[in-house]
CSV table of C-alpha atoms in Angstrom, one decimal:
chain,number,residue,atom,x,y,z
A,1,MET,CA,11.0,15.8,4.3
A,2,THR,CA,8.3,17.2,2.1
A,3,ARG,CA,6.1,14.3,1.4
A,4,THR,CA,3.4,12.6,3.5
A,5,THR,CA,4.7,9.2,4.4
A,6,SER,CA,3.2,6.1,5.9
A,7,SER,CA,5.7,6.3,8.9
A,8,SER,CA,5.7,8.7,11.8
A,9,THR,CA,9.3,7.9,12.8
A,10,ARG,CA,12.1,10.3,13.0
A,11,THR,CA,12.4,12.6,9.9
A,12,SER,CA,15.6,11.2,8.5
A,13,SER,CA,14.6,7.6,8.6
A,14,SER,CA,11.1,8.0,7.4
A,15,THR,CA,12.2,10.2,4.5
A,16,ARG,CA,15.0,7.8,3.6
A,17,THR,CA,12.6,4.9,3.3
A,18,ALA,CA,10.1,6.9,1.2
A,19,ARG,CA,12.7,8.4,-1.1
A,20,ARG,CA,13.7,4.9,-2.4
A,21,ARG,CA,10.2,3.5,-2.6
A,22,THR,CA,9.6,1.2,-5.5
A,23,GLY,CA,6.5,0.6,-7.5
A,24,ARG,CA,4.1,-2.3,-6.7
A,25,GLY,CA,3.6,-4.9,-9.4
A,26,ALA,CA,-0.1,-5.4,-8.6
A,27,LEU,CA,-0.8,-1.7,-9.0
A,28,ALA,CA,1.0,-1.7,-12.3
A,29,VAL,CA,-1.5,-4.2,-13.5
A,30,ALA,CA,-4.3,-2.2,-12.0
A,31,ILE,CA,-3.2,0.9,-13.8
A,32,ALA,CA,-3.0,-0.9,-17.1
A,33,VAL,CA,-6.5,-2.4,-16.7
A,34,ALA,CA,-8.0,0.9,-15.4
A,35,ALA,CA,-6.6,2.7,-18.4
A,36,THR,CA,-8.4,0.4,-20.9
A,37,VAL,CA,-11.6,-0.6,-19.1
A,38,LEU,CA,-13.4,2.6,-19.9
A,39,THR,CA,-11.7,3.6,-23.1
A,40,GLY,CA,-13.8,6.1,-24.9
A,41,CYS,CA,-16.0,6.8,-21.9
A,42,ALA,CA,-14.1,9.8,-20.7
A,43,PRO,CA,-16.2,13.0,-20.8
A,44,GLN,CA,-14.9,15.4,-23.5
A,45,GLY,CA,-13.9,18.9,-22.4
A,46,ALA,CA,-12.8,21.9,-24.4
A,47,THR,CA,-11.4,21.0,-27.8
A,48,GLU,CA,-10.2,24.5,-28.8
A,49,LEU,CA,-7.9,26.4,-26.6
A,50,ASP,CA,-9.4,29.5,-24.9
A,51,THR,CA,-6.9,30.9,-22.4
A,52,THR,CA,-9.6,33.3,-21.0
A,53,ALA,CA,-12.2,30.6,-20.2
A,54,PRO,CA,-12.7,29.6,-16.5
A,55,VAL,CA,-10.7,26.5,-15.6
A,56,HIS,CA,-10.8,24.3,-12.6
A,57,LEU,CA,-7.7,22.1,-11.9
A,58,THR,CA,-7.3,19.3,-9.3
A,59,MET,CA,-3.9,18.8,-7.7
A,60,TRP,CA,-2.8,16.0,-5.4
A,61,SER,CA,0.2,17.3,-3.5
A,62,GLY,CA,1.4,14.3,-1.5
A,63,GLN,CA,2.9,16.7,1.0
A,64,SER,CA,3.1,16.8,4.8
A,65,ASP,CA,1.2,19.6,6.6
A,66,GLU,CA,4.1,22.0,6.8
A,67,ALA,CA,5.1,21.7,3.2
A,68,ALA,CA,1.5,21.7,2.1
A,69,LYS,CA,1.1,25.1,3.7
A,70,LEU,CA,4.0,26.6,1.8
A,71,LEU,CA,2.7,25.0,-1.4
A,72,GLN,CA,-0.8,26.5,-0.8
A,73,VAL,CA,0.7,29.9,-0.6
A,74,LEU,CA,2.1,29.5,-4.1
A,75,VAL,CA,-1.1,28.1,-5.4
A,76,ASP,CA,-3.0,31.1,-4.0
A,77,GLU,CA,-0.5,33.4,-5.6
A,78,TYR,CA,-0.9,31.8,-9.0
A,79,GLU,CA,-4.6,32.0,-8.8
A,80,ASP,CA,-4.4,35.7,-8.0
A,81,GLU,CA,-2.2,36.2,-11.0
A,82,HIS,CA,-4.6,34.1,-13.2
A,83,PRO,CA,-8.2,34.9,-12.1
A,84,ASN,CA,-9.7,32.5,-14.5
A,85,VAL,CA,-7.8,29.5,-13.0
A,86,THR,CA,-8.9,27.7,-9.8
A,87,ILE,CA,-6.6,25.0,-8.4
A,88,ASP,CA,-8.2,22.6,-5.9
A,89,MET,CA,-5.2,21.2,-4.0
A,90,SER,CA,-5.4,18.4,-1.5
A,91,SER,CA,-2.9,15.7,-0.3
A,92,GLY,CA,-4.7,13.2,-2.5
A,93,ALA,CA,-4.3,10.3,0.0
A,94,SER,CA,-3.3,9.7,3.6
A,95,SER,CA,0.2,8.8,2.5
A,96,THR,CA,2.2,9.4,-0.6
A,97,ASP,CA,2.5,5.6,-1.1
A,98,GLU,CA,-1.3,5.4,-1.5
A,99,LEU,CA,-1.4,7.9,-4.4
A,100,LEU,CA,-0.5,5.2,-6.9
A,101,GLN,CA,-3.6,3.2,-6.0
A,102,LYS,CA,-5.7,6.4,-6.0
A,103,LEU,CA,-4.5,7.2,-9.5
A,104,ALA,CA,-5.4,3.7,-10.7
A,105,ALA,CA,-8.9,4.2,-9.4
A,106,SER,CA,-9.1,7.7,-10.9
A,107,PHE,CA,-8.3,6.2,-14.3
A,108,ALA,CA,-11.1,3.8,-14.0
A,109,GLY,CA,-13.5,6.5,-13.0
A,110,ASN,CA,-12.3,9.0,-15.5
A,111,ASP,CA,-11.8,11.6,-12.8
A,112,SER,CA,-8.0,11.9,-12.7
A,113,PRO,CA,-6.3,14.9,-11.1
A,114,ASP,CA,-4.7,17.3,-13.5
A,115,ILE,CA,-1.4,17.3,-11.5
A,116,SER,CA,-0.2,14.8,-8.9
A,117,TYR,CA,3.0,14.3,-7.0
A,118,THR,CA,4.3,10.8,-7.9
A,119,PHE,CA,7.4,8.8,-6.9
A,120,GLY,CA,9.8,8.6,-9.7
A,121,SER,CA,9.8,4.8,-9.5
A,122,TRP,CA,6.2,4.9,-10.8
A,123,ALA,CA,7.1,6.8,-14.0
A,124,SER,CA,7.2,4.0,-16.5
A,125,GLN,CA,3.9,2.4,-15.4
A,126,LEU,CA,2.2,5.8,-15.4
A,127,GLU,CA,3.3,6.4,-18.9
A,128,ARG,CA,2.2,3.0,-19.9
A,129,SER,CA,-1.3,3.8,-18.6
A,130,GLY,CA,-1.7,6.1,-21.6
A,131,ARG,CA,-3.3,8.7,-19.3
A,132,THR,CA,-0.4,11.2,-18.9
A,133,LEU,CA,0.0,14.4,-20.9
A,134,ASP,CA,3.1,14.8,-23.1
A,135,LEU,CA,5.3,17.8,-22.1
A,136,ARG,CA,8.0,17.4,-24.8
A,137,ALA,CA,7.1,20.8,-26.3
A,138,GLU,CA,7.5,22.4,-22.9
A,139,ALA,CA,10.8,20.6,-22.3
A,140,GLU,CA,12.2,21.7,-25.6
A,141,ASP,CA,11.1,25.3,-25.1
A,142,PRO,CA,14.3,27.4,-24.4
A,143,ASP,CA,12.3,29.4,-21.8
A,144,THR,CA,11.8,26.2,-19.7
A,145,HIS,CA,15.6,25.8,-19.3
A,146,TRP,CA,15.1,22.0,-19.1
A,147,ASP,CA,18.9,21.4,-19.0
A,148,GLU,CA,19.0,23.0,-15.5
A,149,PHE,CA,17.4,19.8,-14.2
A,150,SER,CA,19.9,17.0,-13.4
A,151,PRO,CA,20.3,14.2,-16.0
A,152,ALA,CA,18.6,11.8,-13.6
A,153,ALA,CA,15.6,14.1,-13.1
A,154,ARG,CA,15.2,14.6,-16.8
A,155,GLY,CA,15.5,10.9,-17.5
A,156,THR,CA,12.9,10.0,-14.8
A,157,ALA,CA,10.5,12.5,-16.4
A,158,GLN,CA,11.0,10.8,-19.7
A,159,PRO,CA,11.0,7.2,-18.7
A,160,THR,CA,10.9,5.5,-22.1
A,161,GLY,CA,12.6,8.2,-24.0
A,162,ARG,CA,9.4,9.2,-25.6
A,163,LYS,CA,6.8,11.3,-23.7
A,164,VAL,CA,7.8,13.7,-21.0
A,165,ILE,CA,5.1,13.0,-18.4
A,166,GLY,CA,5.9,15.7,-15.8
A,167,PHE,CA,8.3,18.2,-14.2
A,168,PRO,CA,10.8,17.2,-11.5
A,169,ALA,CA,9.3,17.7,-8.1
A,170,VAL,CA,12.1,16.7,-5.7
A,171,VAL,CA,15.7,15.8,-6.5
A,172,ASP,CA,18.4,14.2,-4.3
A,173,ASN,CA,21.5,12.0,-4.4
A,174,ILE,CA,23.7,10.2,-2.0
A,175,SER,CA,27.1,11.5,-0.9
A,176,LEU,CA,29.8,10.4,1.6
A,177,PHE,CA,29.2,11.7,5.1
A,178,TYR,CA,32.1,11.5,7.5
A,179,ASN,CA,32.1,11.9,11.3
A,180,LYS,CA,34.9,14.3,12.3
A,181,THR,CA,34.9,13.1,15.9
A,182,VAL,CA,35.6,9.5,14.8
A,183,PHE,CA,38.3,10.5,12.3
A,184,ASP,CA,40.0,12.8,14.9
A,185,ALA,CA,40.0,10.0,17.5
A,186,ALA,CA,41.7,7.7,15.0
A,187,GLY,CA,44.1,10.4,13.8
A,188,GLU,CA,42.9,10.0,10.3
A,189,PRO,CA,42.8,12.7,7.7
A,190,TYR,CA,39.3,13.6,6.5
A,191,PRO,CA,38.0,12.3,3.1
A,192,THR,CA,38.5,14.5,0.0
A,193,ALA,CA,36.6,14.7,-3.2
A,194,ASP,CA,39.5,12.8,-5.0
A,195,TRP,CA,39.2,9.7,-2.9
A,196,ASP,CA,39.1,6.4,-4.7
A,197,TRP,CA,37.9,3.0,-3.5
A,198,SER,CA,41.3,2.1,-2.0
A,199,ASP,CA,41.3,5.3,0.1
A,200,PHE,CA,37.8,4.5,1.3
A,201,ARG,CA,38.7,1.0,2.3
A,202,ARG,CA,41.9,2.0,4.0
A,203,ALA,CA,40.2,4.7,6.1
A,204,ALA,CA,37.3,2.4,7.1
A,205,LYS,CA,39.7,-0.2,8.4
A,206,ALA,CA,41.7,2.4,10.3
A,207,LEU,CA,38.6,3.9,11.9
A,208,THR,CA,37.3,0.5,13.1
A,209,ASP,CA,38.0,-0.1,16.8
A,210,ARG,CA,36.7,-3.4,18.3
A,211,ASP,CA,37.1,-2.2,21.9
A,212,SER,CA,34.8,0.8,21.5
A,213,GLN,CA,32.6,-1.0,19.0
A,214,THR,CA,33.3,1.8,16.5
A,215,PHE,CA,33.0,0.9,12.8
A,216,GLY,CA,34.5,2.7,9.8
A,217,TYR,CA,31.4,2.5,7.6
A,218,GLY,CA,27.7,1.7,8.0
A,219,TYR,CA,25.7,-0.2,5.4
A,220,SER,CA,22.2,-1.7,5.2
A,221,VAL,CA,21.9,-5.4,4.8
A,222,SER,CA,18.1,-5.6,5.1
A,223,GLY,CA,17.9,-6.6,1.5
A,224,SER,CA,15.6,-3.6,0.9
A,225,GLU,CA,15.9,-0.8,-1.7
A,226,GLU,CA,18.2,0.8,0.9
A,227,THR,CA,20.7,-2.1,0.3
A,228,THR,CA,20.3,-1.9,-3.5
A,229,TRP,CA,20.4,1.9,-3.7
A,230,GLN,CA,23.8,2.0,-1.9
A,231,MET,CA,25.4,-0.4,-4.4
A,232,TRP,CA,24.3,1.0,-7.7
A,233,PRO,CA,27.0,3.8,-7.7
A,234,HIS,CA,29.7,1.1,-7.2
A,235,LEU,CA,28.3,-0.8,-10.2
A,236,TRP,CA,28.1,2.3,-12.4
A,237,GLN,CA,31.5,3.7,-11.4
A,238,ASN,CA,33.1,0.3,-12.4
A,239,GLY,CA,31.5,0.5,-15.8
A,240,GLY,CA,28.6,-1.8,-15.1
A,241,SER,CA,24.9,-1.5,-15.9
A,242,ILE,CA,21.6,-2.4,-14.1
A,243,LEU,CA,19.8,-3.4,-17.3
A,244,SER,CA,20.6,-4.7,-20.8
A,245,GLU,CA,20.4,-2.1,-23.6
A,246,ASP,CA,16.9,-3.2,-24.5
A,247,GLY,CA,15.8,-3.0,-20.8
A,248,GLU,CA,14.5,-6.6,-20.8
A,249,HIS,CA,17.2,-8.3,-18.8
A,250,ALA,CA,19.3,-7.7,-15.7
A,251,ALA,CA,22.9,-6.8,-16.5
A,252,PHE,CA,24.5,-6.5,-13.1
A,253,ASP,CA,25.9,-10.1,-13.3
A,254,SER,CA,29.0,-8.8,-15.1
A,255,LYS,CA,32.7,-8.5,-14.5
A,256,ALA,CA,32.0,-5.0,-13.3
A,257,GLY,CA,29.3,-6.1,-10.9
A,258,VAL,CA,31.2,-9.0,-9.4
A,259,GLU,CA,34.2,-6.7,-8.8
A,260,ALA,CA,32.1,-4.0,-7.2
A,261,LEU,CA,30.4,-6.5,-4.9
A,262,GLU,CA,33.8,-8.2,-4.1
A,263,PHE,CA,35.1,-4.8,-3.1
A,264,MET,CA,32.4,-4.3,-0.6
A,265,ARG,CA,32.7,-7.9,0.6
A,266,SER,CA,36.4,-7.3,1.3
A,267,MET,CA,35.5,-4.4,3.6
A,268,ALA,CA,32.6,-6.2,5.4
A,269,VAL,CA,34.0,-9.8,5.6
A,270,THR,CA,37.8,-9.5,5.4
A,271,ASP,CA,38.4,-6.2,7.1
A,272,ARG,CA,35.2,-6.4,9.3
A,273,SER,CA,35.1,-2.6,9.1
A,274,VAL,CA,31.4,-2.3,8.2
A,275,TYR,CA,28.5,-2.1,10.6
A,276,LEU,CA,25.9,-4.3,8.9
A,277,ASP,CA,22.5,-2.9,9.6
A,278,GLN,CA,19.4,-5.1,9.4
A,279,THR,CA,17.0,-2.2,10.1
A,280,ASP,CA,17.9,0.5,7.4
A,281,THR,CA,17.9,3.2,10.1
A,282,LYS,CA,20.4,2.2,12.9
A,283,PHE,CA,23.6,2.9,10.9
A,284,ALA,CA,22.6,6.5,10.6
A,285,GLN,CA,21.8,6.7,14.3
A,286,LEU,CA,25.2,5.3,15.1
A,287,PHE,CA,26.8,7.8,12.8
A,288,GLU,CA,25.0,10.6,14.6
A,289,SER,CA,26.3,9.3,18.0
A,290,ASP,CA,29.9,8.9,16.9
A,291,ARG,CA,30.0,5.1,16.6
A,292,VAL,CA,30.3,4.9,12.8
A,293,GLY,CA,32.9,6.9,10.8
A,294,MET,CA,31.3,7.1,7.4
A,295,ILE,CA,27.9,6.6,5.8
A,296,THR,CA,26.5,7.3,2.3
A,297,SER,CA,23.3,9.4,2.7
A,298,GLY,CA,21.5,12.4,1.3
A,299,PRO,CA,20.1,15.8,2.2
A,300,TRP,CA,17.4,14.2,4.4
A,301,GLU,CA,20.1,13.3,7.0
A,302,LEU,CA,21.3,16.9,7.6
A,303,SER,CA,18.6,18.0,9.9
A,304,ALA,CA,19.1,15.0,12.1
A,305,LEU,CA,22.8,15.7,12.3
A,306,GLN,CA,22.1,19.2,13.4
A,307,THR,CA,19.7,18.0,16.1
A,308,ALA,CA,22.2,15.5,17.3
A,309,GLY,CA,25.0,18.0,17.4
A,310,THR,CA,27.2,15.7,15.3
A,311,SER,CA,30.5,17.1,13.9
A,312,TYR,CA,30.5,16.0,10.3
A,313,GLY,CA,31.5,16.7,6.8
A,314,VAL,CA,30.3,15.8,3.3
A,315,VAL,CA,32.1,15.0,0.1
A,316,ARG,CA,31.2,13.3,-3.2
A,317,LEU,CA,31.4,9.5,-3.3
A,318,PRO,CA,34.8,7.8,-3.6
A,319,GLY,CA,35.2,6.7,-7.2
A,320,THR,CA,37.3,4.5,-9.4
A,321,ASP,CA,39.4,5.7,-12.4
A,322,GLY,CA,38.0,9.2,-11.8
A,323,ASP,CA,34.4,8.2,-12.0
A,324,HIS,CA,32.4,9.5,-9.0
A,325,GLN,CA,28.9,8.6,-10.1
A,326,THR,CA,26.1,8.7,-7.5
A,327,VAL,CA,22.5,7.6,-7.6
A,328,SER,CA,19.4,9.8,-7.4
A,329,GLY,CA,15.7,9.1,-6.8
A,330,PRO,CA,13.9,12.1,-8.3
A,331,ASP,CA,10.1,12.4,-7.9
A,332,LEU,CA,7.8,14.1,-10.3
A,333,TRP,CA,4.8,16.4,-10.7
A,334,THR,CA,3.0,14.2,-13.2
A,335,LEU,CA,0.3,15.7,-15.5
A,336,PHE,CA,-2.7,13.7,-16.6
A,337,ASP,CA,-4.9,14.0,-19.7
A,338,ASN,CA,-8.5,14.9,-18.9
A,339,HIS,CA,-9.5,15.5,-22.5
A,340,ASP,CA,-9.7,19.2,-22.1
A,341,VAL,CA,-7.2,21.4,-23.9
A,342,ASN,CA,-7.8,24.3,-21.5
A,343,ARG,CA,-7.1,22.2,-18.4
A,344,ALA,CA,-4.0,20.8,-20.1
A,345,TYR,CA,-2.7,24.2,-21.0
A,346,TRP,CA,-3.1,25.6,-17.5
A,347,ALA,CA,-1.8,22.5,-15.8
A,348,LYS,CA,1.4,22.7,-17.8
A,349,ASP,CA,1.7,26.5,-17.2
A,350,PHE,CA,1.3,26.2,-13.5
A,351,THR,CA,3.8,23.3,-13.1
A,352,LYS,CA,6.3,25.1,-15.2
A,353,TRP,CA,5.8,28.2,-13.0
A,354,LEU,CA,6.0,26.1,-9.8
A,355,THR,CA,9.3,24.5,-10.8
A,356,SER,CA,10.9,27.8,-11.9
A,357,PRO,CA,13.9,29.0,-9.8
A,358,GLU,CA,11.9,31.8,-8.2
A,359,GLN,CA,9.1,29.5,-6.9
A,360,ASP,CA,11.4,26.5,-6.1
A,361,GLU,CA,13.4,28.7,-3.7
A,362,ARG,CA,10.2,29.3,-1.8
A,363,PHE,CA,9.2,25.7,-1.7
A,364,ASN,CA,11.9,23.0,-2.0
A,365,VAL,CA,14.8,25.2,-0.8
A,366,ALA,CA,12.6,26.6,2.0
A,367,VAL,CA,11.9,23.1,3.4
A,368,GLY,CA,15.5,21.9,3.2
A,369,ASN,CA,15.4,19.9,0.0
A,370,LEU,CA,18.0,20.4,-2.8
A,371,PRO,CA,17.1,23.0,-5.3
A,372,LEU,CA,15.6,21.5,-8.5
A,373,ARG,CA,17.8,23.5,-10.8
A,374,SER,CA,21.5,24.1,-11.1
A,375,SER,CA,20.9,27.8,-11.5
A,376,GLU,CA,19.7,28.1,-7.9
A,377,ALA,CA,23.0,27.0,-6.4
A,378,ASP,CA,24.2,30.7,-6.0
A,379,SER,CA,20.9,32.1,-4.9
A,380,GLU,CA,20.6,33.9,-1.6
A,381,ALA,CA,17.8,31.5,-0.4
A,382,PHE,CA,20.0,28.5,-1.0
A,383,ARG,CA,23.0,30.0,0.7
A,384,LYS,CA,20.9,30.6,3.8
A,385,GLN,CA,19.9,27.0,3.8
A,386,VAL,CA,23.6,25.9,3.5
A,387,ASP,CA,24.4,28.0,6.5
A,388,ALA,CA,21.6,26.2,8.4
A,389,LEU,CA,22.5,22.8,7.0
A,390,PRO,CA,26.2,22.6,6.2
A,391,GLY,CA,27.0,20.1,3.4
A,392,LEU,CA,23.8,20.9,1.5
A,393,ASP,CA,25.9,22.7,-1.1
A,394,VAL,CA,28.2,19.7,-1.6
A,395,ILE,CA,25.2,17.4,-2.1
A,396,GLN,CA,23.7,19.9,-4.6
A,397,ALA,CA,27.0,20.0,-6.5
A,398,ASN,CA,27.1,16.2,-6.5
A,399,SER,CA,23.9,16.2,-8.5
A,400,ALA,CA,26.2,16.5,-11.5
A,401,ASN,CA,27.4,13.0,-10.8
A,402,ALA,CA,23.9,11.6,-11.0
A,403,LYS,CA,24.4,10.7,-14.6
A,404,GLN,CA,22.3,7.6,-14.9
A,405,VAL,CA,18.6,6.9,-14.2
A,406,ARG,CA,17.6,4.3,-11.7
A,407,PRO,CA,15.1,2.1,-13.6
A,408,THR,CA,11.5,3.0,-13.3
A,409,LEU,CA,10.0,0.1,-15.1
A,410,PRO,CA,7.4,-2.0,-13.2
A,411,GLY,CA,9.7,-5.0,-12.9
A,412,TYR,CA,12.2,-3.0,-11.0
A,413,ASN,CA,10.7,-3.9,-7.7
A,414,GLY,CA,11.5,-7.6,-8.1
A,415,LEU,CA,14.9,-6.8,-9.6
A,416,SER,CA,15.8,-4.6,-6.7
A,417,GLU,CA,14.7,-7.3,-4.2
A,418,ALA,CA,16.7,-10.0,-5.9
A,419,PHE,CA,19.8,-7.8,-6.1
A,420,GLY,CA,19.5,-6.5,-2.6
A,421,ASN,CA,19.1,-10.0,-1.1
A,422,ALA,CA,22.2,-11.1,-3.0
A,423,VAL,CA,24.3,-8.2,-1.7
A,424,SER,CA,23.0,-8.7,1.8
A,425,ARG,CA,24.0,-12.4,1.9
A,426,VAL,CA,27.5,-11.7,0.4
A,427,LEU,CA,28.3,-8.9,2.9
A,428,GLN,CA,27.3,-11.2,5.7
A,429,GLY,CA,29.7,-13.9,4.5
A,430,GLU,CA,27.1,-16.1,2.9
A,431,GLY,CA,28.3,-17.0,-0.6
A,432,GLU,CA,30.5,-15.5,-3.2
A,433,PRO,CA,29.8,-12.5,-5.4
A,434,ALA,CA,29.8,-14.3,-8.8
A,435,GLU,CA,27.3,-17.0,-7.8
A,436,ALA,CA,25.1,-14.7,-5.8
A,437,LEU,CA,24.7,-12.3,-8.7
A,438,ARG,CA,24.1,-15.2,-11.1
A,439,GLN,CA,21.2,-16.4,-8.9
A,440,ALA,CA,19.9,-12.9,-8.5
A,441,THR,CA,19.8,-12.4,-12.3
A,442,VAL,CA,17.5,-15.4,-12.6
A,443,ALA,CA,15.0,-13.9,-10.2
A,444,ALA,CA,15.4,-10.4,-11.6
A,445,ASP,CA,14.8,-11.5,-15.1
A,446,LYS,CA,11.6,-13.3,-14.0
A,447,ALA,CA,10.4,-10.1,-12.3
A,448,LEU,CA,11.1,-8.1,-15.5
A,449,ARG,CA,9.2,-10.6,-17.6
A,450,GLN,CA,6.2,-10.4,-15.3
A,451,GLY,CA,6.4,-6.5,-15.3
């Protein structure tokens, strides 16, 4: 939606892929090396704060052309209000994915941007580089209203619980989308916010029609982060965890994890009510064309539904024992230390200003993203977007159910792949949940050790 991606495919699918992007292990190593190779060689800037001195900031936006134009308007406005500050904004790279490599190179060359858009999945390795600023004082400032950001967004910005490395830039979550045409044809009542897993399974089975090749639910079995991302809420709702408390081992091979995967296996294998998508994108297309009754997706799907003319509704995810947790993949405006107190001061001030409700309504809300802050839910700007994209308000409210942080540590990429492949095999009838998760844990722990 707002970021420059490496794909030029339809908006919903390209954004969906980008939103769940994981960090690359090789680049994690590159960042660690680059941060230490030239230690002590960085040029020293101002050491005493002078808020009237001329300051030149560099900002990598990671945005598509349309969003970048909106952002540039805000940058220009900030410069007009602060004549001593100049912000040189560019995309930073040809795609957002490439920003991580560009950042690693900038660390080696001691020419880092002051501010850069970064995927949330990079947060731990960026903090580990030692090149980020620490925004704990800003987060603790009552005027920042840090608690208005979702728990998942706050946790991503503070990946190890120590430094706050940036401000949330984009927030999202997945909710349950239902196709009213498919439900009406089956004579089924629409989902409600109180649905539990049994309601969900029963409806998916009732909606499935072999003759018309209509399925009750659509799910990715590509083994990618799409597969993994869709399963984390089931694990969390059932009391399970992704990682051990010390963050060094996979913890999904648990009673809670086995039960969650067995539940999904019962729908896919026993009931045969799930369209198993190998592509990550077709299940959404089939939902849009009235061939799938339910999917779990996020705000990026809404514009495609409007274009397709699909009759749909949105509710929070079905839960278990009253737990309706969802998963979120927040991205960040990360701030970097260029050894200049004046640049650090104005980078923090600008980013705080940019993520305030007044500016966020003119950027994130204006392009169809969720508002960053809970206080924006009643704003006129957001209400107008809800009118244009029905269901956006439900997804925004569902941010309160994004209570846990998807891991951002470098080894997550391998962990996600191991878990996603296990889920994919089980849902296609290849193996049992307990053994599949046991094998996945071995591979996941190896990835975590390698970092």
